[in-house]
PDB file of C-alpha atoms in Angstrom:
ATOM      1  CA  UNK A   1     -28.185  -6.969   1.323  1.00  0.00           C
ATOM      2  CA  UNK A   2     -30.042  -7.143   4.677  1.00  0.00           C
ATOM      3  CA  UNK A   3     -30.095 -10.925   4.349  1.00  0.00           C
ATOM      4  CA  UNK A   4     -26.359 -11.042   3.914  1.00  0.00           C
ATOM      5  CA  UNK A   5     -25.751  -8.783   6.918  1.00  0.00           C
ATOM      6  CA  UNK A   6     -28.062 -11.006   8.991  1.00  0.00           C
ATOM      7  CA  UNK A   7     -26.233 -14.186   7.869  1.00  0.00           C
ATOM      8  CA  UNK A   8     -22.907 -12.556   8.938  1.00  0.00           C
ATOM      9  CA  UNK A   9     -24.440 -11.747  12.315  1.00  0.00           C
ATOM     10  CA  UNK A  10     -25.826 -15.308  12.697  1.00  0.00           C
ATOM     11  CA  UNK A  11     -22.512 -16.900  11.842  1.00  0.00           C
ATOM     12  CA  UNK A  12     -20.289 -14.583  13.912  1.00  0.00           C
ATOM     13  CA  UNK A  13     -19.169 -17.249  16.389  1.00  0.00           C
ATOM     14  CA  UNK A  14     -18.530 -19.776  13.577  1.00  0.00           C
ATOM     15  CA  UNK A  15     -16.404 -17.135  11.772  1.00  0.00           C
ATOM     16  CA  UNK A  16     -14.501 -16.334  14.892  1.00  0.00           C
ATOM     17  CA  UNK A  17     -13.663 -20.011  15.461  1.00  0.00           C
ATOM     18  CA  UNK A  18     -12.480 -20.307  11.909  1.00  0.00           C
ATOM     19  CA  UNK A  19     -10.239 -17.176  12.154  1.00  0.00           C
ATOM     20  CA  UNK A  20      -8.841 -18.394  15.557  1.00  0.00           C
ATOM     21  CA  UNK A  21      -8.010 -21.704  13.938  1.00  0.00           C
ATOM     22  CA  UNK A  22      -6.138 -20.011  11.154  1.00  0.00           C
ATOM     23  CA  UNK A  23      -4.130 -17.942  13.604  1.00  0.00           C
ATOM     24  CA  UNK A  24      -3.301 -21.083  15.675  1.00  0.00           C
ATOM     25  CA  UNK A  25      -2.353 -23.071  12.546  1.00  0.00           C
ATOM     26  CA  UNK A  26      -0.054 -20.296  11.250  1.00  0.00           C
ATOM     27  CA  UNK A  27       1.667 -20.044  14.664  1.00  0.00           C
ATOM     28  CA  UNK A  28       2.152 -23.815  14.918  1.00  0.00           C
ATOM     29  CA  UNK A  29       3.396 -24.211  11.343  1.00  0.00           C
ATOM     30  CA  UNK A  30       5.919 -21.381  11.810  1.00  0.00           C
ATOM     31  CA  UNK A  31       6.792 -22.071  15.456  1.00  0.00           C
ATOM     32  CA  UNK A  32       5.647 -18.533  16.486  1.00  0.00           C
ATOM     33  CA  UNK A  33       6.117 -17.964  20.187  1.00  0.00           C
ATOM     34  CA  UNK A  34       4.310 -14.649  20.272  1.00  0.00           C
ATOM     35  CA  UNK A  35       2.834 -12.037  17.971  1.00  0.00           C
ATOM     36  CA  UNK A  36       3.538  -8.328  18.074  1.00  0.00           C
ATOM     37  CA  UNK A  37       0.746  -5.957  17.091  1.00  0.00           C
ATOM     38  CA  UNK A  38       0.393  -2.225  16.716  1.00  0.00           C
ATOM     39  CA  UNK A  39      -2.453  -0.872  18.836  1.00  0.00           C
ATOM     40  CA  UNK A  40      -3.881   2.371  17.606  1.00  0.00           C
ATOM     41  CA  UNK A  41      -7.082   2.352  19.541  1.00  0.00           C
ATOM     42  CA  UNK A  42      -9.016   1.345  16.345  1.00  0.00           C
ATOM     43  CA  UNK A  43     -11.378  -1.480  15.811  1.00  0.00           C
ATOM     44  CA  UNK A  44      -9.215  -3.541  13.367  1.00  0.00           C
ATOM     45  CA  UNK A  45      -6.261  -3.956  15.752  1.00  0.00           C
ATOM     46  CA  UNK A  46      -8.617  -4.492  18.713  1.00  0.00           C
ATOM     47  CA  UNK A  47     -10.459  -7.361  16.940  1.00  0.00           C
ATOM     48  CA  UNK A  48      -7.139  -8.837  15.675  1.00  0.00           C
ATOM     49  CA  UNK A  49      -5.656  -8.825  19.187  1.00  0.00           C
ATOM     50  CA  UNK A  50      -8.818 -10.320  20.643  1.00  0.00           C
ATOM     51  CA  UNK A  51      -8.864 -13.152  18.023  1.00  0.00           C
ATOM     52  CA  UNK A  52      -5.242 -13.922  18.704  1.00  0.00           C
ATOM     53  CA  UNK A  53      -5.770 -13.981  22.428  1.00  0.00           C
ATOM     54  CA  UNK A  54      -8.703 -16.290  21.993  1.00  0.00           C
ATOM     55  CA  UNK A  55      -6.649 -18.526  19.838  1.00  0.00           C
ATOM     56  CA  UNK A  56      -4.368 -19.065  22.750  1.00  0.00           C
ATOM     57  CA  UNK A  57      -1.289 -17.242  21.334  1.00  0.00           C
ATOM     58  CA  UNK A  58       0.777 -14.765  23.268  1.00  0.00           C
ATOM     59  CA  UNK A  59       0.136 -11.146  22.168  1.00  0.00           C
ATOM     60  CA  UNK A  60       2.464  -8.186  22.699  1.00  0.00           C
ATOM     61  CA  UNK A  61       0.848  -4.818  21.851  1.00  0.00           C
ATOM     62  CA  UNK A  62       2.641  -1.588  21.091  1.00  0.00           C
ATOM     63  CA  UNK A  63       1.050   1.802  20.743  1.00  0.00           C
ATOM     64  CA  UNK A  64       3.095   4.370  18.791  1.00  0.00           C
ATOM     65  CA  UNK A  65       1.629   7.857  19.079  1.00  0.00           C
ATOM     66  CA  UNK A  66       2.725  10.804  16.910  1.00  0.00           C
ATOM     67  CA  UNK A  67       2.175  14.192  18.593  1.00  0.00           C
ATOM     68  CA  UNK A  68      -0.681  12.852  20.656  1.00  0.00           C
ATOM     69  CA  UNK A  69      -0.376  16.023  22.807  1.00  0.00           C
ATOM     70  CA  UNK A  70      -1.422  18.088  19.887  1.00  0.00           C
ATOM     71  CA  UNK A  71      -4.356  16.121  18.371  1.00  0.00           C
ATOM     72  CA  UNK A  72      -7.099  15.019  20.686  1.00  0.00           C
ATOM     73  CA  UNK A  73      -8.121  11.998  18.677  1.00  0.00           C
ATOM     74  CA  UNK A  74      -4.569  10.627  18.795  1.00  0.00           C
ATOM     75  CA  UNK A  75      -4.517  10.901  22.586  1.00  0.00           C
ATOM     76  CA  UNK A  76      -7.947   9.332  22.645  1.00  0.00           C
ATOM     77  CA  UNK A  77      -6.543   6.477  20.600  1.00  0.00           C
ATOM     78  CA  UNK A  78      -3.812   5.820  23.096  1.00  0.00           C
ATOM     79  CA  UNK A  79      -6.370   5.820  25.907  1.00  0.00           C
ATOM     80  CA  UNK A  80      -8.617   3.418  23.997  1.00  0.00           C
ATOM     81  CA  UNK A  81      -5.709   1.109  23.211  1.00  0.00           C
ATOM     82  CA  UNK A  82      -4.802   0.890  26.925  1.00  0.00           C
ATOM     83  CA  UNK A  83      -8.305   0.314  27.991  1.00  0.00           C
ATOM     84  CA  UNK A  84      -8.814  -2.385  25.360  1.00  0.00           C
ATOM     85  CA  UNK A  85      -5.561  -4.172  26.285  1.00  0.00           C
ATOM     86  CA  UNK A  86      -6.549  -4.064  29.993  1.00  0.00           C
ATOM     87  CA  UNK A  87      -9.853  -5.816  29.066  1.00  0.00           C
ATOM     88  CA  UNK A  88      -8.006  -8.402  26.978  1.00  0.00           C
ATOM     89  CA  UNK A  89      -5.276  -8.785  29.659  1.00  0.00           C
ATOM     90  CA  UNK A  90      -2.392  -8.249  27.160  1.00  0.00           C
ATOM     91  CA  UNK A  91       0.629  -5.993  27.761  1.00  0.00           C
ATOM     92  CA  UNK A  92       0.744  -2.565  26.022  1.00  0.00           C
ATOM     93  CA  UNK A  93       4.018  -0.817  25.505  1.00  0.00           C
ATOM     94  CA  UNK A  94       4.266   2.833  24.405  1.00  0.00           C
ATOM     95  CA  UNK A  95       6.818   4.010  21.819  1.00  0.00           C
ATOM     96  CA  UNK A  96       6.534   7.746  20.985  1.00  0.00           C
ATOM     97  CA  UNK A  97       7.516   8.297  17.371  1.00  0.00           C
ATOM     98  CA  UNK A  98       6.979  12.090  17.395  1.00  0.00           C
ATOM     99  CA  UNK A  99      10.728  12.884  16.912  1.00  0.00           C
ATOM    100  CA  UNK A 100      11.326  10.469  14.021  1.00  0.00           C
ATOM    101  CA  UNK A 101       9.217  11.927  11.265  1.00  0.00           C
ATOM    102  CA  UNK A 102      10.856  15.434  11.468  1.00  0.00           C
ATOM    103  CA  UNK A 103      14.271  13.808  11.255  1.00  0.00           C
ATOM    104  CA  UNK A 104      13.283  12.218   7.944  1.00  0.00           C
ATOM    105  CA  UNK A 105      11.343  15.074   6.431  1.00  0.00           C
ATOM    106  CA  UNK A 106      13.868  17.784   7.498  1.00  0.00           C
ATOM    107  CA  UNK A 107      16.831  15.604   6.243  1.00  0.00           C
ATOM    108  CA  UNK A 108      15.169  15.229   2.850  1.00  0.00           C
ATOM    109  CA  UNK A 109      14.284  18.975   2.677  1.00  0.00           C
ATOM    110  CA  UNK A 110      17.943  19.836   3.266  1.00  0.00           C
ATOM    111  CA  UNK A 111      19.360  17.343   0.773  1.00  0.00           C
ATOM    112  CA  UNK A 112      20.709  18.659  -2.471  1.00  0.00           C
ATOM    113  CA  UNK A 113      22.696  17.513  -5.486  1.00  0.00           C
ATOM    114  CA  UNK A 114      24.469  20.545  -6.813  1.00  0.00           C
ATOM    115  CA  UNK A 115      21.639  23.113  -6.921  1.00  0.00           C
ATOM    116  CA  UNK A 116      18.939  20.492  -7.280  1.00  0.00           C
ATOM    117  CA  UNK A 117      16.893  19.825  -4.087  1.00  0.00           C
ATOM    118  CA  UNK A 118      15.786  16.259  -3.416  1.00  0.00           C
ATOM    119  CA  UNK A 119      12.276  17.468  -2.524  1.00  0.00           C
ATOM    120  CA  UNK A 120      10.952  20.189  -4.719  1.00  0.00           C
ATOM    121  CA  UNK A 121       7.267  19.990  -3.598  1.00  0.00           C
ATOM    122  CA  UNK A 122       6.068  18.480  -0.345  1.00  0.00           C
ATOM    123  CA  UNK A 123       3.100  16.017  -0.299  1.00  0.00           C
ATOM    124  CA  UNK A 124       0.911  15.842   2.778  1.00  0.00           C
ATOM    125  CA  UNK A 125       0.101  12.155   1.945  1.00  0.00           C
ATOM    126  CA  UNK A 126       3.708  11.237   1.454  1.00  0.00           C
ATOM    127  CA  UNK A 127       4.547  12.780   4.834  1.00  0.00           C
ATOM    128  CA  UNK A 128       1.666  11.049   6.524  1.00  0.00           C
ATOM    129  CA  UNK A 129       2.770   7.691   5.081  1.00  0.00           C
ATOM    130  CA  UNK A 130       6.141   7.986   6.933  1.00  0.00           C
ATOM    131  CA  UNK A 131       4.225   7.225  10.177  1.00  0.00           C
ATOM    132  CA  UNK A 132       2.960   3.651   9.342  1.00  0.00           C
ATOM    133  CA  UNK A 133       6.367   2.829   7.887  1.00  0.00           C
ATOM    134  CA  UNK A 134       8.048   3.956  11.077  1.00  0.00           C
ATOM    135  CA  UNK A 135       5.521   1.997  13.146  1.00  0.00           C
ATOM    136  CA  UNK A 136       6.186  -1.189  11.185  1.00  0.00           C
ATOM    137  CA  UNK A 137       9.944  -0.719  11.702  1.00  0.00           C
ATOM    138  CA  UNK A 138       9.271  -0.528  15.453  1.00  0.00           C
ATOM    139  CA  UNK A 139       7.139  -3.636  15.335  1.00  0.00           C
ATOM    140  CA  UNK A 140       9.705  -5.751  13.418  1.00  0.00           C
ATOM    141  CA  UNK A 141      12.538  -4.551  15.610  1.00  0.00           C
ATOM    142  CA  UNK A 142      10.557  -5.570  18.757  1.00  0.00           C
ATOM    143  CA  UNK A 143       9.454  -8.862  17.176  1.00  0.00           C
ATOM    144  CA  UNK A 144      12.979  -9.832  16.118  1.00  0.00           C
ATOM    145  CA  UNK A 145      14.389  -8.993  19.491  1.00  0.00           C
ATOM    146  CA  UNK A 146      11.604 -10.872  21.202  1.00  0.00           C
ATOM    147  CA  UNK A 147      11.559 -13.964  18.977  1.00  0.00           C
ATOM    148  CA  UNK A 148       8.103 -13.284  17.520  1.00  0.00           C
ATOM    149  CA  UNK A 149       6.314 -12.239  14.342  1.00  0.00           C
ATOM    150  CA  UNK A 150       4.306  -9.204  13.339  1.00  0.00           C
ATOM    151  CA  UNK A 151       0.507  -9.323  12.974  1.00  0.00           C
ATOM    152  CA  UNK A 152      -1.187  -7.259  10.337  1.00  0.00           C
ATOM    153  CA  UNK A 153      -4.580  -5.653  11.073  1.00  0.00           C
ATOM    154  CA  UNK A 154      -5.825  -4.619   7.574  1.00  0.00           C
ATOM    155  CA  UNK A 155      -9.299  -5.812   6.554  1.00  0.00           C
ATOM    156  CA  UNK A 156     -10.450  -6.836   3.030  1.00  0.00           C
ATOM    157  CA  UNK A 157     -12.418  -3.553   2.536  1.00  0.00           C
ATOM    158  CA  UNK A 158      -9.220  -1.466   3.058  1.00  0.00           C
ATOM    159  CA  UNK A 159      -7.306  -3.828   0.799  1.00  0.00           C
ATOM    160  CA  UNK A 160      -9.910  -3.564  -1.855  1.00  0.00           C
ATOM    161  CA  UNK A 161      -9.543   0.226  -1.891  1.00  0.00           C
ATOM    162  CA  UNK A 162      -5.743   0.167  -1.546  1.00  0.00           C
ATOM    163  CA  UNK A 163      -6.291   1.950   1.732  1.00  0.00           C
ATOM    164  CA  UNK A 164      -3.059   1.023   3.387  1.00  0.00           C
ATOM    165  CA  UNK A 165       0.586   2.128   3.186  1.00  0.00           C
ATOM    166  CA  UNK A 166       2.850  -0.058   1.112  1.00  0.00           C
ATOM    167  CA  UNK A 167       5.642  -1.368   3.359  1.00  0.00           C
ATOM    168  CA  UNK A 168       3.921   0.317   6.276  1.00  0.00           C
ATOM    169  CA  UNK A 169       0.675  -1.167   7.745  1.00  0.00           C
ATOM    170  CA  UNK A 170       0.651  -3.294   4.587  1.00  0.00           C
ATOM    171  CA  UNK A 171       3.762  -5.212   5.822  1.00  0.00           C
ATOM    172  CA  UNK A 172       3.324  -8.031   8.302  1.00  0.00           C
ATOM    173  CA  UNK A 173       3.938 -11.750   8.769  1.00  0.00           C
ATOM    174  CA  UNK A 174       0.261 -12.792   9.086  1.00  0.00           C
ATOM    175  CA  UNK A 175      -3.025 -10.942   8.889  1.00  0.00           C
ATOM    176  CA  UNK A 176      -6.090 -12.659  10.216  1.00  0.00           C
ATOM    177  CA  UNK A 177      -8.506 -10.037   8.719  1.00  0.00           C
ATOM    178  CA  UNK A 178      -7.221 -10.412   5.211  1.00  0.00           C
ATOM    179  CA  UNK A 179     -10.591 -11.937   4.078  1.00  0.00           C
ATOM    180  CA  UNK A 180     -12.840 -10.117   6.468  1.00  0.00           C
ATOM    181  CA  UNK A 181     -14.816  -6.957   5.381  1.00  0.00           C
ATOM    182  CA  UNK A 182     -15.095  -3.974   7.527  1.00  0.00           C
ATOM    183  CA  UNK A 183     -18.793  -4.598   8.209  1.00  0.00           C
ATOM    184  CA  UNK A 184     -17.928  -8.016   9.430  1.00  0.00           C
ATOM    185  CA  UNK A 185     -15.130  -6.592  11.658  1.00  0.00           C
ATOM    186  CA  UNK A 186     -17.812  -4.606  13.466  1.00  0.00           C
ATOM    187  CA  UNK A 187     -20.023  -7.625  13.773  1.00  0.00           C
ATOM    188  CA  UNK A 188     -17.150  -9.716  15.197  1.00  0.00           C
ATOM    189  CA  UNK A 189     -16.275  -6.944  17.631  1.00  0.00           C
ATOM    190  CA  UNK A 190     -19.581  -7.362  19.439  1.00  0.00           C
ATOM    191  CA  UNK A 191     -18.659 -11.016  20.143  1.00  0.00           C
ATOM    192  CA  UNK A 192     -15.045 -10.385  21.216  1.00  0.00           C
ATOM    193  CA  UNK A 193     -15.334  -8.047  24.244  1.00  0.00           C
ATOM    194  CA  UNK A 194     -14.285  -4.938  22.324  1.00  0.00           C
ATOM    195  CA  UNK A 195     -14.962  -1.820  24.322  1.00  0.00           C
ATOM    196  CA  UNK A 196     -17.895   0.418  23.103  1.00  0.00           C
ATOM    197  CA  UNK A 197     -15.630   3.464  22.722  1.00  0.00           C
ATOM    198  CA  UNK A 198     -13.812   1.676  19.925  1.00  0.00           C
ATOM    199  CA  UNK A 199     -16.904   0.137  18.310  1.00  0.00           C
ATOM    200  CA  UNK A 200     -18.869   3.439  18.227  1.00  0.00           C
ATOM    201  CA  UNK A 201     -16.216   5.842  16.889  1.00  0.00           C
ATOM    202  CA  UNK A 202     -15.668   6.651  13.220  1.00  0.00           C
ATOM    203  CA  UNK A 203     -12.845   4.720  11.647  1.00  0.00           C
ATOM    204  CA  UNK A 204      -9.798   6.814  11.034  1.00  0.00           C
ATOM    205  CA  UNK A 205      -6.062   6.264  10.441  1.00  0.00           C
ATOM    206  CA  UNK A 206      -5.450   9.653  12.142  1.00  0.00           C
ATOM    207  CA  UNK A 207      -3.023  10.622   9.393  1.00  0.00           C
ATOM    208  CA  UNK A 208      -3.981  14.217   9.995  1.00  0.00           C
ATOM    209  CA  UNK A 209      -6.538  16.123  12.064  1.00  0.00           C
ATOM    210  CA  UNK A 210     -10.145  15.412  10.972  1.00  0.00           C
ATOM    211  CA  UNK A 211      -9.072  12.610   8.618  1.00  0.00           C
ATOM    212  CA  UNK A 212     -11.444   9.630   8.341  1.00  0.00           C
ATOM    213  CA  UNK A 213     -11.330   6.457   6.309  1.00  0.00           C
ATOM    214  CA  UNK A 214     -14.522   6.939   4.370  1.00  0.00           C
ATOM    215  CA  UNK A 215     -13.941  10.676   3.668  1.00  0.00           C
ATOM    216  CA  UNK A 216     -10.493   9.945   2.185  1.00  0.00           C
ATOM    217  CA  UNK A 217     -11.705   6.921   0.186  1.00  0.00           C
ATOM    218  CA  UNK A 218     -14.800   8.800  -1.120  1.00  0.00           C
ATOM    219  CA  UNK A 219     -17.000   5.798  -0.398  1.00  0.00           C
ATOM    220  CA  UNK A 220     -18.828   4.324   2.599  1.00  0.00           C
ATOM    221  CA  UNK A 221     -17.696   0.907   3.903  1.00  0.00           C
ATOM    222  CA  UNK A 222     -21.218  -0.495   3.365  1.00  0.00           C
ATOM    223  CA  UNK A 223     -21.019   0.405  -0.333  1.00  0.00           C
ATOM    224  CA  UNK A 224     -17.507  -1.211  -0.576  1.00  0.00           C
ATOM    225  CA  UNK A 225     -18.566  -4.289   1.291  1.00  0.00           C
ATOM    226  CA  UNK A 226     -21.744  -4.763  -0.766  1.00  0.00           C
ATOM    227  CA  UNK A 227     -19.588  -4.845  -3.899  1.00  0.00           C
ATOM    228  CA  UNK A 228     -17.114  -7.260  -2.278  1.00  0.00           C
ATOM    229  CA  UNK A 229     -19.819  -9.683  -1.026  1.00  0.00           C
ATOM    230  CA  UNK A 230     -21.990  -9.651  -4.183  1.00  0.00           C
ATOM    231  CA  UNK A 231     -19.703  -8.606  -6.990  1.00  0.00           C
ATOM    232  CA  UNK A 232     -22.076  -5.746  -7.951  1.00  0.00           C
ATOM    233  CA  UNK A 233     -23.615  -2.566  -6.645  1.00  0.00           C
ATOM    234  CA  UNK A 234     -26.963  -0.931  -7.397  1.00  0.00           C
ATOM    235  CA  UNK A 235     -25.051   2.280  -8.458  1.00  0.00           C
ATOM    236  CA  UNK A 236     -22.991   1.426 -11.509  1.00  0.00           C
ATOM    237  CA  UNK A 237     -20.764   4.416 -10.831  1.00  0.00           C
ATOM    238  CA  UNK A 238     -19.833   2.967  -7.449  1.00  0.00           C
ATOM    239  CA  UNK A 239     -18.946  -0.434  -8.902  1.00  0.00           C
ATOM    240  CA  UNK A 240     -16.903   1.225 -11.677  1.00  0.00           C
ATOM    241  CA  UNK A 241     -15.040   3.408  -9.092  1.00  0.00           C
ATOM    242  CA  UNK A 242     -14.104   0.414  -6.979  1.00  0.00           C
ATOM    243  CA  UNK A 243     -12.977  -1.657  -9.931  1.00  0.00           C
ATOM    244  CA  UNK A 244     -10.809   1.263 -11.129  1.00  0.00           C
ATOM    245  CA  UNK A 245      -9.250   1.564  -7.672  1.00  0.00           C
ATOM    246  CA  UNK A 246      -8.396  -2.131  -7.542  1.00  0.00           C
ATOM    247  CA  UNK A 247      -6.731  -1.946 -10.920  1.00  0.00           C
ATOM    248  CA  UNK A 248      -4.750   1.153  -9.980  1.00  0.00           C
ATOM    249  CA  UNK A 249      -3.541  -0.466  -6.760  1.00  0.00           C
ATOM    250  CA  UNK A 250      -2.520  -3.887  -7.955  1.00  0.00           C
ATOM    251  CA  UNK A 251       1.104  -3.087  -7.164  1.00  0.00           C
ATOM    252  CA  UNK A 252       0.152  -3.108  -3.491  1.00  0.00           C
ATOM    253  CA  UNK A 253      -0.918  -6.772  -3.300  1.00  0.00           C
ATOM    254  CA  UNK A 254       2.428  -8.541  -3.511  1.00  0.00           C
ATOM    255  CA  UNK A 255       2.318 -11.345  -0.933  1.00  0.00           C
ATOM    256  CA  UNK A 256      -1.390 -10.990  -0.186  1.00  0.00           C
ATOM    257  CA  UNK A 257      -2.484 -14.083  -2.094  1.00  0.00           C
ATOM    258  CA  UNK A 258      -5.961 -14.549  -0.471  1.00  0.00           C
ATOM    259  CA  UNK A 259      -6.952 -10.895  -0.916  1.00  0.00           C
ATOM    260  CA  UNK A 260      -5.475 -10.786  -4.388  1.00  0.00           C
ATOM    261  CA  UNK A 261      -7.495 -13.799  -5.492  1.00  0.00           C
ATOM    262  CA  UNK A 262     -10.797 -12.201  -4.297  1.00  0.00           C
ATOM    263  CA  UNK A 263      -9.936  -8.811  -5.975  1.00  0.00           C
ATOM    264  CA  UNK A 264      -9.062 -10.382  -9.342  1.00  0.00           C
ATOM    265  CA  UNK A 265     -12.416 -12.135  -9.281  1.00  0.00           C
ATOM    266  CA  UNK A 266     -14.200  -8.882  -8.561  1.00  0.00           C
ATOM    267  CA  UNK A 267     -12.678  -6.754 -11.381  1.00  0.00           C
ATOM    268  CA  UNK A 268     -13.276  -9.557 -13.853  1.00  0.00           C
ATOM    269  CA  UNK A 269     -16.969  -9.938 -12.961  1.00  0.00           C
TER     270      UNK A 269
END
């Protein structure tokens, strides 16, 4: 695997040029004036914004905090998003969505049909998934008002594990990172003027306090990426787990043709 990681490092600029070309081609074919992107302060959105900026396409960034005053990592995310946008020289707008989630959850909790409640048992994950769906609504509203399109920021590793919210961060018009593994995202970040604070922090969707990507998926990104890049893993249990996850999450891949082709090849290998 070390040879593969080194090859990715050596070809970083070539990969960046290819991704920028794909962004520019999509924009030209679809007459896109500008792209709108959600900026969480994470590495995927930072790299996506940097690639789009380098491609010469206008980028409008929106950070959408939820109760950032109560969770330090969320406030940190807003600060990192602002710092990164300053470095890239792109505008960052702030839309606080803290009041929206309670309207939805409280409304559902109060809804009844006769004596039957709509929600009989609350799910922490279902509640957390409201946030990316609200954020995507904000992005599409702003994009339609501004005559633009929405950029996705999900990478191939997340897609492989189904680690995205259907019709939330999994909804977009174009995603430059659809065929890029998480390991490669970190490699590209070093060539795209991404701030150290973003590169060095542990990946997290900040769905709840203390939540991290790898902890929730139950696998490290390096393990996932090794399987994606080689079609196998030294630990058969790891390979089996990833294949099972891909099969279970097939319903999430509607409209993601490139990623879907790669994943179908992986589970048939």
